[in-house]
Amino acid sequence: MKKILITLVVTAVLGFSNSYALPDPGDSNVKVSETVLESFKKEFPNAEYVRWDKNGDYFVASFNNDMQRLSVYFDDGGKIYSTTRFIKTDAVPLNALKSLQKKYDLQEGEIAAMEVSKESRTYYLFSFTKDNKYHIIESDASGNLKLVKKQKVG
């Protein structure tokens, strides 16, 4: 679970910080099945700057859609497993944001936020640097926090 969460964050961060040309799936290092491609095109007809990766059993499409950067995980049958998107901190549920700010003594400008939807659950991942350590914290909408990763910077 932690590996998938960390991969989601890394995939989304890399996808958010880079622009990609719309690839021809045949030219990609990742062979995406027609079933997955059809599902993707049906769900996200306005997708731009698509990049395909593979994470374990899942195909991962990172792309821009309606002015947002998303990463969507598909199983082999084309069913969506999870969706992630970067969001502004003012779009995070207030209890989650206030709980994080209070516990770690942070201001909004110090926090990057991502919304993760998986099956019927939605939660938030926050990343920030504090005291020379990089943190990834998970929170539900109520503000229940859980440390996902903490590592020394540098």
PDB file of C-alpha atoms in Angstrom:
ATOM      1  CA  MET A   1       0.000   0.000   0.000  1.00  0.00           C
ATOM      2  CA  LYS A   2       2.782   2.436   0.912  1.00  0.00           C
ATOM      3  CA  LYS A   3       4.589   1.601  -2.331  1.00  0.00           C
ATOM      4  CA  ILE A   4       1.470   2.425  -4.360  1.00  0.00           C
ATOM      5  CA  LEU A   5       0.917   5.691  -2.447  1.00  0.00           C
ATOM      6  CA  ILE A   6       4.517   6.779  -2.905  1.00  0.00           C
ATOM      7  CA  THR A   7       4.383   5.812  -6.579  1.00  0.00           C
ATOM      8  CA  LEU A   8       1.174   7.811  -6.975  1.00  0.00           C
ATOM      9  CA  VAL A   9       2.820  10.880  -5.482  1.00  0.00           C
ATOM     10  CA  VAL A  10       6.000  10.495  -7.536  1.00  0.00           C
ATOM     11  CA  THR A  11       4.067   9.803 -10.760  1.00  0.00           C
ATOM     12  CA  ALA A  12       1.814  12.764 -10.172  1.00  0.00           C
ATOM     13  CA  VAL A  13       4.683  15.086  -9.168  1.00  0.00           C
ATOM     14  CA  LEU A  14       6.680  14.134 -12.240  1.00  0.00           C
ATOM     15  CA  GLY A  15       3.618  14.435 -14.419  1.00  0.00           C
ATOM     16  CA  PHE A  16       2.682  17.790 -12.919  1.00  0.00           C
ATOM     17  CA  SER A  17       6.127  19.277 -13.344  1.00  0.00           C
ATOM     18  CA  ASN A  18       6.733  18.190 -16.957  1.00  0.00           C
ATOM     19  CA  SER A  19       4.900  18.627 -20.241  1.00  0.00           C
ATOM     20  CA  TYR A  20       4.594  15.626 -22.499  1.00  0.00           C
ATOM     21  CA  ALA A  21       3.643  15.329 -26.123  1.00  0.00           C
ATOM     22  CA  LEU A  22       0.613  13.184 -26.836  1.00  0.00           C
ATOM     23  CA  PRO A  23       2.257   9.832 -27.586  1.00  0.00           C
ATOM     24  CA  ASP A  24       1.341   7.136 -30.027  1.00  0.00           C
ATOM     25  CA  PRO A  25       0.806   4.136 -27.698  1.00  0.00           C
ATOM     26  CA  GLY A  26       2.691   1.989 -30.207  1.00  0.00           C
ATOM     27  CA  ASP A  27       5.795   4.168 -29.734  1.00  0.00           C
ATOM     28  CA  SER A  28       5.685   4.003 -25.932  1.00  0.00           C
ATOM     29  CA  ASN A  29       7.835   1.659 -23.867  1.00  0.00           C
ATOM     30  CA  VAL A  30       4.555   0.571 -22.280  1.00  0.00           C
ATOM     31  CA  LYS A  31       2.259  -1.543 -24.421  1.00  0.00           C
ATOM     32  CA  VAL A  32      -1.269  -0.425 -23.540  1.00  0.00           C
ATOM     33  CA  SER A  33      -4.067  -2.789 -24.530  1.00  0.00           C
ATOM     34  CA  GLU A  34      -6.871  -1.616 -26.811  1.00  0.00           C
ATOM     35  CA  THR A  35      -9.337  -2.302 -23.981  1.00  0.00           C
ATOM     36  CA  VAL A  36      -7.511   0.123 -21.669  1.00  0.00           C
ATOM     37  CA  LEU A  37      -7.087   2.728 -24.418  1.00  0.00           C
ATOM     38  CA  GLU A  38     -10.794   2.584 -25.304  1.00  0.00           C
ATOM     39  CA  SER A  39     -11.771   2.951 -21.652  1.00  0.00           C
ATOM     40  CA  PHE A  40      -9.368   5.876 -21.244  1.00  0.00           C
ATOM     41  CA  LYS A  41     -10.660   7.669 -24.352  1.00  0.00           C
ATOM     42  CA  LYS A  42     -14.271   7.134 -23.249  1.00  0.00           C
ATOM     43  CA  GLU A  43     -13.690   8.450 -19.706  1.00  0.00           C
ATOM     44  CA  PHE A  44     -11.332  11.318 -20.661  1.00  0.00           C
ATOM     45  CA  PRO A  45     -12.083  12.440 -24.253  1.00  0.00           C
ATOM     46  CA  ASN A  46     -10.426  15.844 -23.680  1.00  0.00           C
ATOM     47  CA  ALA A  47      -7.146  14.452 -22.301  1.00  0.00           C
ATOM     48  CA  GLU A  48      -3.966  16.165 -23.452  1.00  0.00           C
ATOM     49  CA  TYR A  49      -0.257  15.477 -22.970  1.00  0.00           C
ATOM     50  CA  VAL A  50      -0.810  11.825 -22.098  1.00  0.00           C
ATOM     51  CA  ARG A  51       2.006   9.659 -20.776  1.00  0.00           C
ATOM     52  CA  TRP A  52       1.579   5.942 -20.100  1.00  0.00           C
ATOM     53  CA  ASP A  53       3.486   3.967 -17.472  1.00  0.00           C
ATOM     54  CA  LYS A  54       3.060   0.585 -15.829  1.00  0.00           C
ATOM     55  CA  ASN A  55       2.961   0.127 -12.041  1.00  0.00           C
ATOM     56  CA  GLY A  56       2.648  -3.498 -11.016  1.00  0.00           C
ATOM     57  CA  ASP A  57      -0.561  -4.798 -12.548  1.00  0.00           C
ATOM     58  CA  TYR A  58      -1.855  -1.336 -13.441  1.00  0.00           C
ATOM     59  CA  PHE A  59      -1.525   0.900 -16.482  1.00  0.00           C
ATOM     60  CA  VAL A  60      -1.060   4.519 -15.412  1.00  0.00           C
ATOM     61  CA  ALA A  61      -2.143   7.409 -17.618  1.00  0.00           C
ATOM     62  CA  SER A  62      -0.794  10.812 -16.535  1.00  0.00           C
ATOM     63  CA  PHE A  63      -2.370  13.665 -18.447  1.00  0.00           C
ATOM     64  CA  ASN A  64      -3.970  17.099 -18.455  1.00  0.00           C
ATOM     65  CA  ASN A  65      -7.766  17.292 -18.465  1.00  0.00           C
ATOM     66  CA  ASP A  66      -9.788  20.476 -18.084  1.00  0.00           C
ATOM     67  CA  MET A  67      -6.818  22.464 -16.712  1.00  0.00           C
ATOM     68  CA  GLN A  68      -5.867  19.770 -14.172  1.00  0.00           C
ATOM     69  CA  ARG A  69      -3.067  17.214 -14.071  1.00  0.00           C
ATOM     70  CA  LEU A  70      -4.355  13.729 -13.305  1.00  0.00           C
ATOM     71  CA  SER A  71      -2.969  10.233 -12.962  1.00  0.00           C
ATOM     72  CA  VAL A  72      -5.403   7.366 -13.455  1.00  0.00           C
ATOM     73  CA  TYR A  73      -4.664   3.705 -12.754  1.00  0.00           C
ATOM     74  CA  PHE A  74      -6.417   1.132 -14.973  1.00  0.00           C
ATOM     75  CA  ASP A  75      -6.533  -2.645 -14.583  1.00  0.00           C
ATOM     76  CA  ASP A  76      -6.088  -4.928 -17.623  1.00  0.00           C
ATOM     77  CA  GLY A  77      -9.849  -4.854 -18.250  1.00  0.00           C
ATOM     78  CA  GLY A  78      -9.937  -1.059 -18.538  1.00  0.00           C
ATOM     79  CA  LYS A  79     -11.571  -0.518 -15.133  1.00  0.00           C
ATOM     80  CA  ILE A  80     -10.340   2.487 -13.163  1.00  0.00           C
ATOM     81  CA  TYR A  81      -8.582   1.458  -9.949  1.00  0.00           C
ATOM     82  CA  SER A  82      -7.673   4.928  -8.661  1.00  0.00           C
ATOM     83  CA  THR A  83      -7.450   8.568  -9.688  1.00  0.00           C
ATOM     84  CA  THR A  84      -5.166  11.270  -8.352  1.00  0.00           C
ATOM     85  CA  ARG A  85      -5.085  14.994  -8.972  1.00  0.00           C
ATOM     86  CA  PHE A  86      -3.230  17.935  -7.548  1.00  0.00           C
ATOM     87  CA  ILE A  87      -5.525  20.410  -5.856  1.00  0.00           C
ATOM     88  CA  LYS A  88      -5.125  23.789  -4.240  1.00  0.00           C
ATOM     89  CA  THR A  89      -5.138  23.745  -0.463  1.00  0.00           C
ATOM     90  CA  ASP A  90      -8.364  25.782  -0.431  1.00  0.00           C
ATOM     91  CA  ALA A  91     -10.070  22.778  -2.092  1.00  0.00           C
ATOM     92  CA  VAL A  92      -9.004  20.430   0.730  1.00  0.00           C
ATOM     93  CA  PRO A  93     -11.647  19.760   3.416  1.00  0.00           C
ATOM     94  CA  LEU A  94     -11.098  22.301   6.181  1.00  0.00           C
ATOM     95  CA  ASN A  95     -10.748  19.697   8.959  1.00  0.00           C
ATOM     96  CA  ALA A  96      -7.957  17.925   7.057  1.00  0.00           C
ATOM     97  CA  LEU A  97      -6.052  21.120   6.317  1.00  0.00           C
ATOM     98  CA  LYS A  98      -6.415  22.583   9.824  1.00  0.00           C
ATOM     99  CA  SER A  99      -5.355  19.307  11.450  1.00  0.00           C
ATOM    100  CA  LEU A 100      -2.216  19.175   9.292  1.00  0.00           C
ATOM    101  CA  GLN A 101      -1.367  22.848   9.878  1.00  0.00           C
ATOM    102  CA  LYS A 102      -1.797  22.524  13.631  1.00  0.00           C
ATOM    103  CA  LYS A 103       0.201  19.306  14.032  1.00  0.00           C
ATOM    104  CA  TYR A 104       3.136  20.411  11.847  1.00  0.00           C
ATOM    105  CA  ASP A 105       2.932  24.208  12.348  1.00  0.00           C
ATOM    106  CA  LEU A 106       2.526  24.927   8.621  1.00  0.00           C
ATOM    107  CA  GLN A 107       1.130  27.702   6.467  1.00  0.00           C
ATOM    108  CA  GLU A 108      -0.903  26.968   3.307  1.00  0.00           C
ATOM    109  CA  GLY A 109       1.920  28.062   0.974  1.00  0.00           C
ATOM    110  CA  GLU A 110       4.229  25.387   2.425  1.00  0.00           C
ATOM    111  CA  ILE A 111       1.938  22.470   1.483  1.00  0.00           C
ATOM    112  CA  ALA A 112       1.329  20.595  -1.775  1.00  0.00           C
ATOM    113  CA  ALA A 113      -1.972  18.698  -1.821  1.00  0.00           C
ATOM    114  CA  MET A 114      -3.245  15.781  -3.841  1.00  0.00           C
ATOM    115  CA  GLU A 115      -6.679  14.184  -3.834  1.00  0.00           C
ATOM    116  CA  VAL A 116      -6.765  10.391  -4.240  1.00  0.00           C
ATOM    117  CA  SER A 117      -9.937   8.501  -5.131  1.00  0.00           C
ATOM    118  CA  LYS A 118      -9.757   4.732  -4.936  1.00  0.00           C
ATOM    119  CA  GLU A 119     -12.809   2.508  -5.081  1.00  0.00           C
ATOM    120  CA  SER A 120     -15.331   4.272  -2.827  1.00  0.00           C
ATOM    121  CA  ARG A 121     -12.747   6.102  -0.715  1.00  0.00           C
ATOM    122  CA  THR A 122     -11.330   9.604  -1.162  1.00  0.00           C
ATOM    123  CA  TYR A 123      -8.373  10.830   0.854  1.00  0.00           C
ATOM    124  CA  TYR A 124      -5.690  13.486   0.650  1.00  0.00           C
ATOM    125  CA  LEU A 125      -1.919  13.333   0.454  1.00  0.00           C
ATOM    126  CA  PHE A 126       0.096  16.303   1.612  1.00  0.00           C
ATOM    127  CA  SER A 127       3.767  16.876   0.995  1.00  0.00           C
ATOM    128  CA  PHE A 128       5.989  19.474   2.608  1.00  0.00           C
ATOM    129  CA  THR A 129       9.508  20.031   3.897  1.00  0.00           C
ATOM    130  CA  LYS A 130       9.978  20.841   7.576  1.00  0.00           C
ATOM    131  CA  ASP A 131      13.143  20.778   9.695  1.00  0.00           C
ATOM    132  CA  ASN A 132      15.204  19.533   6.742  1.00  0.00           C
ATOM    133  CA  LYS A 133      12.888  16.521   6.271  1.00  0.00           C
ATOM    134  CA  TYR A 134      10.481  15.772   3.438  1.00  0.00           C
ATOM    135  CA  HIS A 135       7.077  14.524   4.651  1.00  0.00           C
ATOM    136  CA  ILE A 136       4.154  12.792   2.955  1.00  0.00           C
ATOM    137  CA  ILE A 137       1.048  12.715   5.141  1.00  0.00           C
ATOM    138  CA  GLU A 138      -2.274  11.032   4.399  1.00  0.00           C
ATOM    139  CA  SER A 139      -5.533  12.456   5.736  1.00  0.00           C
ATOM    140  CA  ASP A 140      -9.211  11.698   5.439  1.00  0.00           C
ATOM    141  CA  ALA A 141     -11.748  14.524   5.205  1.00  0.00           C
ATOM    142  CA  SER A 142     -12.137  14.558   8.992  1.00  0.00           C
ATOM    143  CA  GLY A 143      -8.470  15.346   9.574  1.00  0.00           C
ATOM    144  CA  ASN A 144      -7.239  11.948  10.762  1.00  0.00           C
ATOM    145  CA  LEU A 145      -3.547  12.102   9.839  1.00  0.00           C
ATOM    146  CA  LYS A 146      -1.147   9.264   9.068  1.00  0.00           C
ATOM    147  CA  LEU A 147       2.548   9.554   8.232  1.00  0.00           C
ATOM    148  CA  VAL A 148       3.251   7.844   4.898  1.00  0.00           C
ATOM    149  CA  LYS A 149       6.893   8.842   4.474  1.00  0.00           C
ATOM    150  CA  LYS A 150       9.528  11.031   6.109  1.00  0.00           C
ATOM    151  CA  GLN A 151      13.079  11.311   4.862  1.00  0.00           C
ATOM    152  CA  LYS A 152      15.997  13.645   5.304  1.00  0.00           C
ATOM    153  CA  VAL A 153      16.463  16.198   2.519  1.00  0.00           C
ATOM    154  CA  GLY A 154      19.804  16.188   0.791  1.00  0.00           C
TER     155      GLY A 154
END
